[in-house]
Coordinates of C-alpha atoms and ligand atoms in Angstrom, one line a residue:
M1 CA -12.5 45.0 55.4
T2 CA -11.3 42.0 54.0
Q3 CA -13.4 39.1 52.4
L4 CA -12.0 35.9 53.4
I5 CA -12.7 33.4 51.1
L6 CA -12.0 29.4 52.2
G7 CA -11.6 26.9 49.2
P8 CA -9.8 27.7 46.3
G9 CA -11.7 25.7 44.1
A10 CA -13.5 27.4 40.7
L11 CA -16.1 29.0 43.0
G12 CA -13.3 30.6 45.7
R13 CA -10.9 31.5 42.7
L14 CA -13.9 33.2 40.7
L15 CA -15.2 35.1 44.0
A16 CA -11.4 36.2 44.9
L17 CA -10.5 37.3 41.5
R18 CA -13.9 39.3 40.5
L19 CA -13.6 41.1 43.7
T20 CA -9.8 41.9 43.2
L21 CA -10.6 43.2 39.7
C22 CA -13.8 45.0 40.8
P23 CA -14.1 48.0 38.4
A24 CA -15.1 50.3 41.3
G25 CA -11.6 49.5 42.8
P26 CA -10.3 46.2 44.2
V27 CA -12.1 44.5 47.2
P28 CA -9.5 43.4 49.8
V29 CA -9.5 39.5 49.6
K30 CA -7.7 37.1 51.2
L31 CA -7.9 33.2 49.7
L32 CA -7.2 30.5 52.1
G33 CA -6.6 26.8 51.1
R34 CA -4.7 23.4 52.0
R35 CA -2.1 23.7 49.5
P36 CA 0.1 26.9 48.5
L37 CA -1.4 28.7 45.5
P38 CA 0.5 30.3 42.8
P39 CA 0.9 34.2 43.7
R40 CA -0.9 35.0 40.3
L41 CA -3.9 33.7 39.3
S42 CA -5.8 34.1 36.1
L43 CA -9.6 34.9 35.3
T44 CA -10.9 33.9 31.7
T45 CA -14.2 36.0 31.4
P46 CA -17.3 34.7 29.4
A47 CA -16.0 36.8 26.5
G48 CA -12.7 35.2 26.2
E49 CA -10.5 37.8 27.9
T50 CA -7.7 36.4 30.5
L51 CA -6.7 38.9 33.4
S52 CA -4.4 38.0 36.0
R53 CA -3.8 39.4 39.3
E54 CA -1.4 38.9 42.5
L55 CA -3.5 37.3 45.0
D56 CA -3.3 37.4 48.9
S57 CA -3.4 33.7 49.8
A58 CA -2.4 31.6 52.7
L59 CA -2.6 28.2 54.1
S60 CA -6.1 27.8 55.9
T61 CA -3.8 26.0 58.8
E62 CA -2.1 29.1 59.9
A63 CA -3.3 31.9 62.1
D64 CA -2.1 34.5 59.7
L65 CA -5.6 36.2 59.1
P66 CA -6.5 39.5 58.4
G67 CA -7.4 41.5 61.5
E68 CA -11.0 42.6 60.3
V69 CA -12.9 40.4 58.3
A70 CA -15.9 41.5 56.6
A71 CA -17.2 37.8 55.9
L72 CA -15.9 34.4 55.6
H73 CA -17.0 32.7 52.5
L74 CA -16.7 28.8 52.7
T75 CA -16.5 27.9 49.0
T76 CA -15.4 24.2 49.4
K77 CA -17.3 21.2 48.4
A78 CA -20.0 20.3 51.0
T79 CA -18.3 17.0 51.7
V80 CA -15.1 18.7 53.0
A81 CA -16.7 22.1 54.3
E82 CA -16.7 21.5 58.2
A83 CA -13.5 20.2 58.1
A84 CA -12.1 22.9 56.2
L85 CA -13.6 25.4 58.5
A86 CA -12.4 23.8 61.9
P87 CA -8.8 25.2 61.8
V88 CA -9.6 28.6 60.9
T89 CA -12.6 29.1 63.4
P90 CA -10.4 29.4 66.5
H91 CA -8.5 32.5 64.7
L92 CA -11.5 34.4 63.9
P93 CA -13.7 36.8 66.2
P94 CA -17.2 34.7 66.9
H95 CA -19.3 37.4 65.2
T96 CA -17.8 37.1 62.0
P97 CA -20.2 36.5 59.4
L98 CA -20.2 33.3 57.5
V99 CA -21.4 32.6 53.8
L100 CA -22.0 29.1 52.6
W101 CA -21.8 28.2 49.1
Q102 CA -22.4 24.6 49.3
N103 CA -24.5 22.6 46.8
G104 CA -27.4 20.4 48.7
Y105 CA -29.0 21.1 51.9
D106 CA -26.4 19.3 54.4
V107 CA -24.1 21.6 56.2
Q108 CA -26.3 24.6 55.8
P109 CA -28.7 23.8 58.7
R110 CA -25.9 22.3 60.7
L111 CA -23.5 25.5 60.4
H112 CA -26.7 27.6 60.7
A113 CA -27.2 26.0 64.3
S114 CA -24.0 26.0 65.2
W115 CA -22.0 29.0 64.1
P116 CA -21.9 31.9 66.7
G117 CA -22.0 35.0 64.3
P118 CA -24.4 35.4 61.3
V119 CA -25.1 32.9 58.8
L120 CA -26.0 33.7 55.0
C121 CA -26.5 31.0 52.5
A122 CA -25.8 31.5 48.6
S123 CA -27.2 29.8 45.7
T124 CA -25.4 30.2 42.5
S125 CA -25.8 29.6 39.1
E126 CA -22.5 31.0 37.9
G127 CA -20.4 28.4 35.9
A128 CA -16.8 28.3 36.3
Y129 CA -13.9 25.8 36.3
V130 CA -10.4 25.3 37.7
V131 CA -7.5 25.6 35.4
E132 CA -3.9 25.0 36.6
D133 CA -2.9 29.0 37.1
G134 CA -6.5 30.2 37.6
V135 CA -10.2 29.9 36.7
V136 CA -12.4 30.1 33.6
H137 CA -15.7 31.9 34.3
A138 CA -17.4 29.5 31.7
G139 CA -21.2 31.2 32.0
R140 CA -22.7 34.2 33.6
G141 CA -25.3 33.3 36.1
H142 CA -27.0 34.9 39.2
T143 CA -26.5 34.6 42.9
W144 CA -29.1 34.7 45.8
L145 CA -28.3 35.3 49.2
G146 CA -30.1 34.9 52.5
N147 CA -30.3 33.6 56.0
L148 CA -32.3 30.3 56.6
D149 CA -34.7 32.4 59.0
G150 CA -35.0 35.2 56.8
K151 CA -32.7 37.3 59.5
H152 CA -29.6 39.6 58.6
A153 CA -31.3 41.4 55.7
D154 CA -28.9 44.2 56.0
L155 CA -25.9 42.1 55.7
A156 CA -27.4 39.8 53.0
A157 CA -28.0 43.5 51.2
A158 CA -24.8 44.8 51.9
L159 CA -22.8 41.7 50.6
A160 CA -25.0 41.4 47.5
D161 CA -24.0 44.9 46.7
V162 CA -20.3 44.1 47.0
L163 CA -20.8 40.8 44.8
S164 CA -22.9 42.8 42.3
R165 CA -20.4 45.5 41.7
A166 CA -17.7 43.0 41.1
G167 CA -19.6 41.5 38.1
L168 CA -21.4 38.6 40.1
P169 CA -25.1 39.8 40.0
T170 CA -26.4 39.2 43.5
T171 CA -30.0 39.3 45.0
P172 CA -30.5 39.2 48.7
V173 CA -33.5 37.0 49.5
T174 CA -35.5 35.8 52.4
D175 CA -36.5 32.5 51.2
I176 CA -33.1 31.1 50.5
R177 CA -34.0 27.4 52.0
I178 CA -36.7 27.3 49.1
R179 CA -34.1 28.1 46.6
L180 CA -31.5 25.7 48.1
W181 CA -34.1 23.0 47.7
H182 CA -34.9 24.2 44.2
K183 CA -31.2 23.6 43.1
L184 CA -31.0 20.5 45.1
A185 CA -34.0 19.0 43.3
V186 CA -32.5 20.0 39.9
N187 CA -29.1 18.6 41.0
A188 CA -30.5 15.1 42.2
A189 CA -32.5 14.9 39.0
I190 CA -29.5 15.4 36.8
N191 CA -26.1 14.5 38.6
P192 CA -26.5 10.8 39.8
L193 CA -27.6 9.8 36.4
V194 CA -24.7 11.4 34.3
A195 CA -22.1 10.4 36.7
R196 CA -23.3 6.9 36.7
F197 CA -23.4 6.9 32.7
G198 CA -20.6 9.0 32.2
I199 CA -22.4 11.5 29.9
R200 CA -23.0 15.3 29.4
N201 CA -26.1 16.8 30.6
G202 CA -27.3 17.3 27.1
Q203 CA -27.5 13.7 26.5
L204 CA -30.2 13.1 29.0
R205 CA -32.5 14.3 26.3
D206 CA -32.2 11.1 24.3
R207 CA -33.2 7.5 25.0
P208 CA -32.5 5.5 27.0
F209 CA -31.9 8.4 29.4
R210 CA -35.0 10.5 29.2
P211 CA -37.5 8.2 30.9
M212 CA -34.8 7.9 33.7
V213 CA -34.9 11.6 34.4
E214 CA -38.8 11.5 34.4
A215 CA -38.7 8.7 36.7
M216 CA -36.3 10.6 39.1
I217 CA -38.7 13.7 38.8
A218 CA -41.9 11.4 39.7
E219 CA -40.1 10.3 43.0
L220 CA -38.6 13.6 44.0
A221 CA -41.9 15.7 43.8
P222 CA -43.9 14.0 46.6
I223 CA -40.9 14.3 49.0
L224 CA -40.5 18.2 48.2
A225 CA -44.3 18.6 48.6
A226 CA -44.2 16.7 52.0
E227 CA -41.5 18.9 52.7
R228 CA -43.5 22.0 51.9
I229 CA -40.9 23.3 49.2
P230 CA -43.2 24.9 46.6
A231 CA -42.8 23.6 43.1
P232 CA -41.7 26.4 40.4
E233 CA -45.0 27.8 38.6
S234 CA -44.2 25.9 35.7
G235 CA -43.7 22.3 37.7
W236 CA -40.5 20.5 38.4
A237 CA -40.3 18.5 35.1
T238 CA -40.1 21.9 32.9
L239 CA -37.6 23.4 35.5
V240 CA -35.1 20.3 35.3
W241 CA -35.6 20.1 31.5
G242 CA -34.9 23.8 31.2
V243 CA -31.4 23.7 33.0
I244 CA -30.3 20.3 31.0
E245 CA -31.3 22.5 27.9
G246 CA -29.2 25.5 29.3
T247 CA -26.4 23.0 30.6
A248 CA -26.4 20.6 27.6
N249 CA -22.7 20.7 26.9
N250 CA -21.7 20.5 30.8
R251 CA -20.0 17.7 32.3
A252 CA -21.8 18.0 35.8
S253 CA -19.9 18.4 38.8
M254 CA -20.9 14.8 40.0
L255 CA -19.5 13.5 36.7
Q256 CA -16.2 15.4 37.4
D257 CA -15.9 14.3 40.9
V258 CA -16.3 10.8 39.8
S259 CA -14.0 10.8 36.9
A260 CA -11.4 12.5 39.2
G261 CA -11.8 9.7 41.8
R262 CA -12.9 12.5 44.4
P263 CA -15.9 11.7 46.8
T264 CA -19.0 12.7 45.3
E265 CA -21.8 15.5 47.0
R266 CA -24.1 12.4 47.1
D267 CA -24.8 12.8 50.8
A268 CA -25.7 16.7 50.4
I269 CA -27.8 16.3 47.6
L270 CA -29.6 12.9 47.8
G271 CA -29.2 12.5 51.7
P272 CA -31.6 15.4 52.7
L273 CA -34.5 13.9 50.3
L274 CA -34.1 10.6 51.7
E275 CA -34.1 12.0 55.2
A276 CA -37.4 14.1 54.5
A277 CA -38.9 10.9 53.0
R278 CA -38.1 8.7 56.0
R279 CA -39.2 11.8 58.3
H280 CA -42.7 12.1 56.4
G281 CA -43.3 8.2 56.3
L282 CA -43.1 8.3 52.6
A283 CA -43.0 4.9 50.7
H284 CA -39.4 3.4 49.5
C285 CA -37.5 5.7 47.4
K286 CA -36.0 3.2 44.8
L287 CA -34.2 5.2 42.7
L288 CA -32.9 7.8 45.2
E289 CA -31.7 4.8 47.2
A290 CA -30.0 3.1 44.6
Y291 CA -28.0 6.3 43.3
H292 CA -27.0 7.0 46.9
G293 CA -26.1 3.4 47.6
L294 CA -23.4 3.4 44.6
N295 CA -20.0 3.7 45.8
R296 CA -18.7 7.1 47.2
Y297 CA -16.2 7.1 44.2
H298 CA -18.4 4.9 42.0
S299 CA -16.8 4.6 38.2
A300 CA -18.7 6.3 35.6
R301 CA -18.4 2.8 33.6
A302 CA -19.6 0.9 36.7
Ligands
KPL1 O1 -25.3 22.4 39.2 C1 -25.0 21.5 38.2 C2 -23.9 20.9 38.7 O2 -23.0 20.3 37.5 O3 -23.6 20.5 39.7 C3 -25.8 21.2 36.9 C4 -27.1 22.2 37.0 C5 -26.2 19.8 36.8 C6 -25.1 21.7 35.9 O4 -24.0 21.0 35.4

């Protein structure tokens, strides 16, 4: 059965190529996008090796879908996830499992409620970026996979096995909601700041940015507590500074979006925090509101 991947950005290409190149034998894959893809795509591994393969790809607007779909992996940005899904949905059996790979916590609860088949969410720390003819797998990470209600454990375990064998280590979990919120908290503390000031993640360790990160964490922590998201054992600050350290050389995704003039994922990352703050009657969230209020395409030099 085919793994259908909708969204040929860095993550979609990484999934498609890793599955195709699976050492235990190629996993059937079809990659869907809005624009035609080159017939051959290359994967540069973290060790610097480049492998290229022909991939089965198609336009997501066409009904040319495989008969038997193991799962539909939605790998677009959160900003376009539902629009990308709409033209494909009528051509799939309603029981098709859907796997959501988006950042933040915006489309996940909505599609969890509206998709007729099983829905899993993935949270990944794999690092990858698009190059013209493929993708660079820049940093190895880990992926967690689960259903927001802790259901479909067998499906999560089976898919985790397929991904792990293909070189993307994946663990099925029953607490994916908490893991998505943890990643959201890290993204909220890092991404708006680096996008606003046009800096790499590591520069947040220096003045004048360091106190800005601390102020963001101070604003986030009570909202997460009110939302009953348990803090990591070592605390939010340790989690955030650990990610900043580990990704010091990165240009974060929101900075890349801003630099390329694309809409940012501010609604998926800051939106749920602001919504939770309002719902729990928490006082004015000065920083979150200010960063959310910046233009959708705000300039890194604004
Ligand atoms: O996930 C990231 C992103 O760029 O969106 C971080 C963790 C901030 C790493 O760059």
